[in-house]
PDB file of C-alpha atoms in Angstrom:
ATOM      1  CA  UNK R   1      -0.761  -5.968 -19.659  1.00  0.00           C
ATOM      2  CA  UNK R   2      -3.242  -7.135 -17.085  1.00  0.00           C
ATOM      3  CA  UNK R   3      -2.949  -5.860 -13.998  1.00  0.00           C
ATOM      4  CA  UNK R   4      -2.947  -7.736 -10.439  1.00  0.00           C
ATOM      5  CA  UNK R   5      -6.245  -9.496 -10.258  1.00  0.00           C
ATOM      6  CA  UNK R   6      -8.288 -10.199  -7.122  1.00  0.00           C
ATOM      7  CA  UNK R   7     -11.638 -11.833  -6.593  1.00  0.00           C
ATOM      8  CA  UNK R   8     -13.994 -11.322  -5.301  1.00  0.00           C
ATOM      9  CA  UNK R   9     -14.381  -7.637  -5.150  1.00  0.00           C
ATOM     10  CA  UNK R  10     -17.350  -7.993  -2.794  1.00  0.00           C
ATOM     11  CA  UNK R  11     -17.653 -10.767   0.039  1.00  0.00           C
ATOM     12  CA  UNK R  12     -20.387 -10.331   2.416  1.00  0.00           C
ATOM     13  CA  UNK R  13     -20.583 -13.467   4.968  1.00  0.00           C
ATOM     14  CA  UNK R  14     -21.926 -14.426   8.315  1.00  0.00           C
ATOM     15  CA  UNK R  15     -19.629 -14.990  11.632  1.00  0.00           C
ATOM     16  CA  UNK R  16     -18.231 -17.944  11.551  1.00  0.00           C
ATOM     17  CA  UNK R  17     -18.117 -18.762   7.896  1.00  0.00           C
ATOM     18  CA  UNK R  18     -14.909 -19.590   6.099  1.00  0.00           C
ATOM     19  CA  UNK R  19     -13.748 -17.278   3.566  1.00  0.00           C
ATOM     20  CA  UNK R  20     -11.035 -17.268   0.542  1.00  0.00           C
ATOM     21  CA  UNK R  21      -9.717 -14.213  -1.253  1.00  0.00           C
ATOM     22  CA  UNK R  22      -7.700 -14.998  -4.623  1.00  0.00           C
ATOM     23  CA  UNK R  23      -4.607 -13.161  -6.346  1.00  0.00           C
ATOM     24  CA  UNK R  24      -3.463 -13.497  -9.468  1.00  0.00           C
ATOM     25  CA  UNK R  25      -0.243 -11.423  -9.512  1.00  0.00           C
ATOM     26  CA  UNK R  26       1.152  -9.684 -12.498  1.00  0.00           C
ATOM     27  CA  UNK R  27       3.066 -12.299 -15.190  1.00  0.00           C
ATOM     28  CA  UNK R  28       6.933 -12.481 -14.262  1.00  0.00           C
ATOM     29  CA  UNK R  29       6.604 -10.924 -10.887  1.00  0.00           C
ATOM     30  CA  UNK R  30       8.628 -12.669  -8.095  1.00  0.00           C
ATOM     31  CA  UNK R  31       7.137 -11.182  -4.981  1.00  0.00           C
ATOM     32  CA  UNK R  32       3.630 -10.926  -3.623  1.00  0.00           C
ATOM     33  CA  UNK R  33       1.888  -9.293  -0.449  1.00  0.00           C
ATOM     34  CA  UNK R  34      -0.998  -9.213   1.025  1.00  0.00           C
ATOM     35  CA  UNK R  35      -2.546  -6.073   3.069  1.00  0.00           C
ATOM     36  CA  UNK R  36      -5.490  -4.991   4.916  1.00  0.00           C
ATOM     37  CA  UNK R  37      -7.113  -1.580   5.474  1.00  0.00           C
ATOM     38  CA  UNK R  38      -9.394  -0.372   8.111  1.00  0.00           C
ATOM     39  CA  UNK R  39     -10.398   2.859   9.301  1.00  0.00           C
ATOM     40  CA  UNK R  40      -8.965   1.936  12.697  1.00  0.00           C
ATOM     41  CA  UNK R  41      -5.423   0.645  11.970  1.00  0.00           C
ATOM     42  CA  UNK R  42      -4.729   1.987   8.633  1.00  0.00           C
ATOM     43  CA  UNK R  43      -2.960  -0.291   5.683  1.00  0.00           C
ATOM     44  CA  UNK R  44      -0.910  -3.543   7.403  1.00  0.00           C
ATOM     45  CA  UNK R  45       1.057  -5.776   5.881  1.00  0.00           C
ATOM     46  CA  UNK R  46      -0.350  -9.425   6.432  1.00  0.00           C
ATOM     47  CA  UNK R  47       2.083 -11.410   4.695  1.00  0.00           C
ATOM     48  CA  UNK R  48       4.548 -11.259   1.834  1.00  0.00           C
ATOM     49  CA  UNK R  49       6.004 -14.236  -0.746  1.00  0.00           C
ATOM     50  CA  UNK R  50       9.138 -14.229  -2.575  1.00  0.00           C
ATOM     51  CA  UNK R  51       9.510 -16.855  -5.559  1.00  0.00           C
ATOM     52  CA  UNK R  52       5.881 -18.649  -3.899  1.00  0.00           C
ATOM     53  CA  UNK R  53       7.666 -18.454  -0.568  1.00  0.00           C
ATOM     54  CA  UNK R  54       6.173 -17.251   2.606  1.00  0.00           C
ATOM     55  CA  UNK R  55       8.866 -14.895   3.500  1.00  0.00           C
ATOM     56  CA  UNK R  56       7.248 -12.899   6.441  1.00  0.00           C
ATOM     57  CA  UNK R  57       4.056 -14.037   7.597  1.00  0.00           C
ATOM     58  CA  UNK R  58       4.420 -11.453  11.119  1.00  0.00           C
ATOM     59  CA  UNK R  59       1.664  -9.188  10.092  1.00  0.00           C
ATOM     60  CA  UNK R  60      -0.805 -12.515   9.949  1.00  0.00           C
ATOM     61  CA  UNK R  61      -3.267 -11.331  12.860  1.00  0.00           C
ATOM     62  CA  UNK R  62      -4.167 -14.862  14.231  1.00  0.00           C
ATOM     63  CA  UNK R  63      -4.302 -18.543  13.395  1.00  0.00           C
ATOM     64  CA  UNK R  64      -7.647 -17.993  11.881  1.00  0.00           C
ATOM     65  CA  UNK R  65      -5.533 -16.488   9.110  1.00  0.00           C
ATOM     66  CA  UNK R  66      -3.722 -18.728   6.437  1.00  0.00           C
ATOM     67  CA  UNK R  67      -2.150 -17.789   2.942  1.00  0.00           C
ATOM     68  CA  UNK R  68      -0.755 -19.954   0.377  1.00  0.00           C
ATOM     69  CA  UNK R  69       0.810 -19.532  -3.207  1.00  0.00           C
ATOM     70  CA  UNK R  70       0.672 -22.663  -5.055  1.00  0.00           C
ATOM     71  CA  UNK R  71       2.525 -21.234  -7.914  1.00  0.00           C
ATOM     72  CA  UNK R  72       3.839 -17.951  -9.381  1.00  0.00           C
ATOM     73  CA  UNK R  73       0.295 -17.042 -10.718  1.00  0.00           C
ATOM     74  CA  UNK R  74      -2.345 -17.769  -7.684  1.00  0.00           C
ATOM     75  CA  UNK R  75      -2.263 -16.827  -3.997  1.00  0.00           C
ATOM     76  CA  UNK R  76      -5.314 -17.050  -1.322  1.00  0.00           C
ATOM     77  CA  UNK R  77      -5.742 -15.616   1.733  1.00  0.00           C
ATOM     78  CA  UNK R  78      -8.294 -17.536   3.863  1.00  0.00           C
ATOM     79  CA  UNK R  79      -9.936 -16.651   7.229  1.00  0.00           C
ATOM     80  CA  UNK R  80     -11.469 -19.319   9.028  1.00  0.00           C
ATOM     81  CA  UNK R  81     -13.753 -18.901  11.506  1.00  0.00           C
ATOM     82  CA  UNK R  82     -14.407 -15.183  10.163  1.00  0.00           C
ATOM     83  CA  UNK R  83     -15.155 -12.589  12.709  1.00  0.00           C
ATOM     84  CA  UNK R  84     -16.868  -9.342  12.754  1.00  0.00           C
ATOM     85  CA  UNK R  85     -13.242  -7.508  13.404  1.00  0.00           C
ATOM     86  CA  UNK R  86     -12.115  -9.001  10.070  1.00  0.00           C
ATOM     87  CA  UNK R  87     -14.246  -6.599   8.153  1.00  0.00           C
ATOM     88  CA  UNK R  88     -12.058  -4.802   5.809  1.00  0.00           C
ATOM     89  CA  UNK R  89     -10.621  -4.218   2.206  1.00  0.00           C
ATOM     90  CA  UNK R  90      -8.019  -6.887   1.544  1.00  0.00           C
ATOM     91  CA  UNK R  91      -5.294  -6.034  -1.267  1.00  0.00           C
ATOM     92  CA  UNK R  92      -3.159  -8.174  -2.784  1.00  0.00           C
ATOM     93  CA  UNK R  93       0.269  -6.734  -4.760  1.00  0.00           C
ATOM     94  CA  UNK R  94       2.893  -7.695  -6.748  1.00  0.00           C
ATOM     95  CA  UNK R  95       6.438  -6.704  -7.629  1.00  0.00           C
ATOM     96  CA  UNK R  96       8.771  -7.613 -10.087  1.00  0.00           C
ATOM     97  CA  UNK R  97      11.948  -8.706  -7.928  1.00  0.00           C
ATOM     98  CA  UNK R  98      13.197  -8.763  -4.703  1.00  0.00           C
ATOM     99  CA  UNK R  99      16.633  -7.772  -3.657  1.00  0.00           C
ATOM    100  CA  UNK R 100      16.027  -4.102  -4.157  1.00  0.00           C
ATOM    101  CA  UNK R 101      12.662  -2.509  -2.871  1.00  0.00           C
ATOM    102  CA  UNK R 102      11.096  -2.445  -6.435  1.00  0.00           C
ATOM    103  CA  UNK R 103       7.523  -0.955  -7.085  1.00  0.00           C
ATOM    104  CA  UNK R 104       4.681  -2.788  -5.779  1.00  0.00           C
ATOM    105  CA  UNK R 105       1.057  -2.677  -8.035  1.00  0.00           C
ATOM    106  CA  UNK R 106      -1.671  -3.175  -6.342  1.00  0.00           C
ATOM    107  CA  UNK R 107      -4.820  -5.063  -7.374  1.00  0.00           C
ATOM    108  CA  UNK R 108      -8.402  -3.841  -6.979  1.00  0.00           C
ATOM    109  CA  UNK R 109      -8.887  -5.121  -3.709  1.00  0.00           C
ATOM    110  CA  UNK R 110     -11.421  -7.209  -1.855  1.00  0.00           C
ATOM    111  CA  UNK R 111     -14.172  -5.328   0.616  1.00  0.00           C
ATOM    112  CA  UNK R 112     -14.622  -7.818   3.087  1.00  0.00           C
ATOM    113  CA  UNK R 113     -18.084  -7.720   5.338  1.00  0.00           C
ATOM    114  CA  UNK R 114     -18.581 -10.133   8.089  1.00  0.00           C
ATOM    115  CA  UNK R 115     -21.821  -9.975   9.596  1.00  0.00           C
TER     116      UNK R 115
ATOM    117  CA  UNK B   1      10.277  -1.059  13.775  1.00  0.00           C
ATOM    118  CA  UNK B   2       9.793   1.636  11.343  1.00  0.00           C
ATOM    119  CA  UNK B   3       7.023   3.978  11.733  1.00  0.00           C
ATOM    120  CA  UNK B   4       5.663   6.660   8.865  1.00  0.00           C
ATOM    121  CA  UNK B   5       4.169   9.430  10.162  1.00  0.00           C
ATOM    122  CA  UNK B   6       1.479  12.100   8.083  1.00  0.00           C
ATOM    123  CA  UNK B   7       0.451  14.752  10.240  1.00  0.00           C
ATOM    124  CA  UNK B   8      -2.191  16.288   8.120  1.00  0.00           C
ATOM    125  CA  UNK B   9      -5.475  13.817   8.233  1.00  0.00           C
ATOM    126  CA  UNK B  10      -7.034  16.075   5.859  1.00  0.00           C
ATOM    127  CA  UNK B  11      -6.059  19.129   3.201  1.00  0.00           C
ATOM    128  CA  UNK B  12      -8.034  21.533   1.285  1.00  0.00           C
ATOM    129  CA  UNK B  13      -6.513  23.763  -2.152  1.00  0.00           C
ATOM    130  CA  UNK B  14      -7.934  25.495  -4.645  1.00  0.00           C
ATOM    131  CA  UNK B  15      -7.660  24.271  -8.316  1.00  0.00           C
ATOM    132  CA  UNK B  16      -4.603  25.234 -10.236  1.00  0.00           C
ATOM    133  CA  UNK B  17      -2.783  26.056  -7.013  1.00  0.00           C
ATOM    134  CA  UNK B  18       0.100  24.174  -5.093  1.00  0.00           C
ATOM    135  CA  UNK B  19      -0.065  22.100  -1.948  1.00  0.00           C
ATOM    136  CA  UNK B  20       2.577  20.131   0.013  1.00  0.00           C
ATOM    137  CA  UNK B  21       1.709  16.892   1.800  1.00  0.00           C
ATOM    138  CA  UNK B  22       4.025  16.311   4.694  1.00  0.00           C
ATOM    139  CA  UNK B  23       5.527  12.792   5.742  1.00  0.00           C
ATOM    140  CA  UNK B  24       8.081  11.869   8.285  1.00  0.00           C
ATOM    141  CA  UNK B  25       9.779   8.272   9.081  1.00  0.00           C
ATOM    142  CA  UNK B  26      11.584   6.644  11.487  1.00  0.00           C
ATOM    143  CA  UNK B  27      14.203   4.559  10.918  1.00  0.00           C
ATOM    144  CA  UNK B  28      17.821   2.762  11.428  1.00  0.00           C
ATOM    145  CA  UNK B  29      18.608   1.709   8.078  1.00  0.00           C
ATOM    146  CA  UNK B  30      20.540   3.578   5.750  1.00  0.00           C
ATOM    147  CA  UNK B  31      19.690   1.988   2.713  1.00  0.00           C
ATOM    148  CA  UNK B  32      15.576   2.189   1.805  1.00  0.00           C
ATOM    149  CA  UNK B  33      13.114   3.341  -0.577  1.00  0.00           C
ATOM    150  CA  UNK B  34      10.196   5.812  -0.084  1.00  0.00           C
ATOM    151  CA  UNK B  35       6.745   6.241  -1.830  1.00  0.00           C
ATOM    152  CA  UNK B  36       3.545   8.264  -2.253  1.00  0.00           C
ATOM    153  CA  UNK B  37       0.545   6.053  -3.353  1.00  0.00           C
ATOM    154  CA  UNK B  38      -2.556   7.884  -4.142  1.00  0.00           C
ATOM    155  CA  UNK B  39      -5.998   6.394  -3.162  1.00  0.00           C
ATOM    156  CA  UNK B  40      -8.983   7.901  -5.033  1.00  0.00           C
ATOM    157  CA  UNK B  41     -12.643   6.734  -4.068  1.00  0.00           C
ATOM    158  CA  UNK B  42     -12.374   3.720  -6.234  1.00  0.00           C
ATOM    159  CA  UNK B  43     -10.088   2.305  -3.806  1.00  0.00           C
ATOM    160  CA  UNK B  44      -7.512   1.350  -6.291  1.00  0.00           C
ATOM    161  CA  UNK B  45      -3.951   2.037  -4.699  1.00  0.00           C
ATOM    162  CA  UNK B  46      -2.051   4.323  -7.576  1.00  0.00           C
ATOM    163  CA  UNK B  47       1.868   4.747  -7.414  1.00  0.00           C
ATOM    164  CA  UNK B  48       2.544   8.251  -7.641  1.00  0.00           C
ATOM    165  CA  UNK B  49       6.393   8.679  -7.261  1.00  0.00           C
ATOM    166  CA  UNK B  50       9.505   7.016  -5.524  1.00  0.00           C
ATOM    167  CA  UNK B  51      12.556   8.152  -3.979  1.00  0.00           C
ATOM    168  CA  UNK B  52      15.715   5.769  -3.467  1.00  0.00           C
ATOM    169  CA  UNK B  53      17.279   6.973  -0.257  1.00  0.00           C
ATOM    170  CA  UNK B  54      20.889   6.773  -1.892  1.00  0.00           C
ATOM    171  CA  UNK B  55      19.871   9.419  -4.527  1.00  0.00           C
ATOM    172  CA  UNK B  56      20.561  12.981  -3.133  1.00  0.00           C
ATOM    173  CA  UNK B  57      18.153  14.377  -6.292  1.00  0.00           C
ATOM    174  CA  UNK B  58      14.701  14.795  -5.679  1.00  0.00           C
ATOM    175  CA  UNK B  59      12.546  12.402  -7.265  1.00  0.00           C
ATOM    176  CA  UNK B  60       9.961  14.159 -10.001  1.00  0.00           C
ATOM    177  CA  UNK B  61       6.998  13.211 -12.246  1.00  0.00           C
ATOM    178  CA  UNK B  62       5.071  15.769 -14.078  1.00  0.00           C
ATOM    179  CA  UNK B  63       3.163  17.851 -11.652  1.00  0.00           C
ATOM    180  CA  UNK B  64       4.381  15.791  -8.644  1.00  0.00           C
ATOM    181  CA  UNK B  65       7.718  16.480  -6.942  1.00  0.00           C
ATOM    182  CA  UNK B  66       8.806  15.692  -3.459  1.00  0.00           C
ATOM    183  CA  UNK B  67      11.528  17.092  -1.199  1.00  0.00           C
ATOM    184  CA  UNK B  68      13.542  14.377   0.545  1.00  0.00           C
ATOM    185  CA  UNK B  69      15.635  15.274   3.723  1.00  0.00           C
ATOM    186  CA  UNK B  70      17.252  12.158   4.269  1.00  0.00           C
ATOM    187  CA  UNK B  71      18.765  13.554   8.219  1.00  0.00           C
ATOM    188  CA  UNK B  72      15.598  14.974   8.773  1.00  0.00           C
ATOM    189  CA  UNK B  73      14.086  11.970   7.686  1.00  0.00           C
ATOM    190  CA  UNK B  74      11.227  14.278   5.858  1.00  0.00           C
ATOM    191  CA  UNK B  75       9.635  13.089   2.620  1.00  0.00           C
ATOM    192  CA  UNK B  76       6.842  15.566   1.460  1.00  0.00           C
ATOM    193  CA  UNK B  77       4.797  15.835  -1.647  1.00  0.00           C
ATOM    194  CA  UNK B  78       4.279  18.757  -3.938  1.00  0.00           C
ATOM    195  CA  UNK B  79       1.338  18.886  -6.382  1.00  0.00           C
ATOM    196  CA  UNK B  80       1.452  21.831  -8.515  1.00  0.00           C
ATOM    197  CA  UNK B  81      -1.248  22.973 -10.896  1.00  0.00           C
ATOM    198  CA  UNK B  82      -3.641  21.075  -8.703  1.00  0.00           C
ATOM    199  CA  UNK B  83      -6.541  19.536 -10.640  1.00  0.00           C
ATOM    200  CA  UNK B  84      -9.709  18.038  -9.744  1.00  0.00           C
ATOM    201  CA  UNK B  85      -8.677  14.498 -10.528  1.00  0.00           C
ATOM    202  CA  UNK B  86      -6.054  14.907  -7.608  1.00  0.00           C
ATOM    203  CA  UNK B  87      -8.671  14.516  -5.325  1.00  0.00           C
ATOM    204  CA  UNK B  88      -7.882  11.356  -3.233  1.00  0.00           C
ATOM    205  CA  UNK B  89      -6.266   9.809   0.013  1.00  0.00           C
ATOM    206  CA  UNK B  90      -2.433   9.951  -0.151  1.00  0.00           C
ATOM    207  CA  UNK B  91      -0.231   7.860   1.614  1.00  0.00           C
ATOM    208  CA  UNK B  92       3.230   7.728   2.279  1.00  0.00           C
ATOM    209  CA  UNK B  93       4.855   4.339   2.631  1.00  0.00           C
ATOM    210  CA  UNK B  94       8.623   3.228   3.539  1.00  0.00           C
ATOM    211  CA  UNK B  95      10.228  -0.243   2.624  1.00  0.00           C
ATOM    212  CA  UNK B  96      13.383  -1.382   3.308  1.00  0.00           C
ATOM    213  CA  UNK B  97      16.433  -2.219   1.206  1.00  0.00           C
ATOM    214  CA  UNK B  98      15.664  -5.301   1.170  1.00  0.00           C
ATOM    215  CA  UNK B  99      12.308  -5.585  -0.607  1.00  0.00           C
ATOM    216  CA  UNK B 100      10.467  -5.883   2.587  1.00  0.00           C
ATOM    217  CA  UNK B 101       6.939  -5.179   2.217  1.00  0.00           C
ATOM    218  CA  UNK B 102       5.521  -1.514   2.725  1.00  0.00           C
ATOM    219  CA  UNK B 103       4.936   0.475   6.058  1.00  0.00           C
ATOM    220  CA  UNK B 104       2.075   3.451   5.521  1.00  0.00           C
ATOM    221  CA  UNK B 105       1.558   6.366   7.202  1.00  0.00           C
ATOM    222  CA  UNK B 106      -2.016   6.963   7.794  1.00  0.00           C
ATOM    223  CA  UNK B 107      -3.119   8.929   4.934  1.00  0.00           C
ATOM    224  CA  UNK B 108      -3.727  12.762   4.228  1.00  0.00           C
ATOM    225  CA  UNK B 109      -7.133  13.315   2.447  1.00  0.00           C
ATOM    226  CA  UNK B 110      -7.009  15.562  -0.113  1.00  0.00           C
ATOM    227  CA  UNK B 111      -9.719  17.947  -1.355  1.00  0.00           C
ATOM    228  CA  UNK B 112      -9.612  20.302  -4.179  1.00  0.00           C
ATOM    229  CA  UNK B 113     -11.917  23.349  -4.482  1.00  0.00           C
ATOM    230  CA  UNK B 114     -13.039  24.330  -7.860  1.00  0.00           C
TER     231      UNK B 114
END
C-alpha cells in the first residue's frame, strides 16, 4: 500500500505569495491531521479532519492559514499571504478511524521556505 | 491541556549497548495512548511503539520496549543492542482517548557511537 503522499516535497516562495500544500491520505483512513515542525516550537498540531469534516482547528496560527478536505482522498493546507515565520516542515498524517486513538501514519513532509 | 516533557535533548550510546530515553506527561484523563516516534535525517516520522493506558503490560517491539508507569505519568523507551540505524530524533507523543491529534515532546537526539 502507498503511504501518505505529500506534495511538493520542497517549496521556496517569497513573502506575500500564496502557498498550497497537498496531501493524499492512505486509502480507507478516516482521519487526517496537519502538523508543523519548527526548531523553536517543535511539532504542533494545526488541524484535523474526521470523515472530511474539520474537527479541531484551534492550532491554526492565524487567519492566513486555511485547510480543506473536499473528499476522502485529498486535503490542502493553504497559506495566504505567506510570511518568513511560516518557514517550517509541514506534515500530513492519517489514521484508520476515530473513536480510539489509532496509530497515525505520517507523510514525508513538505519543507517550506518563505524568503 | 496535556503536556509531554522529554528532559534529555541528546543521548549518546555505544553500538550494541542499551539506552533509555525518558518521557513524562501531564493529563487529567484516565484513558489515553502514548507513542514513540523516530525521525531520522530523512525527516520521515516512523512509529516505534505504542502503549494503551488501560493496559498494564508494557509494550515491546523487538529491541524496543517501554516502561510505562501510569501513576508517575512516565513513559520511557528502552533500546537494546543499539544499532547505527537507530541514530535519530526520538519523539514521545500523547493522544487522548477521543483520537485527537498528537501532543509531542521536544525530542531526544540519539547518537550511536560505533
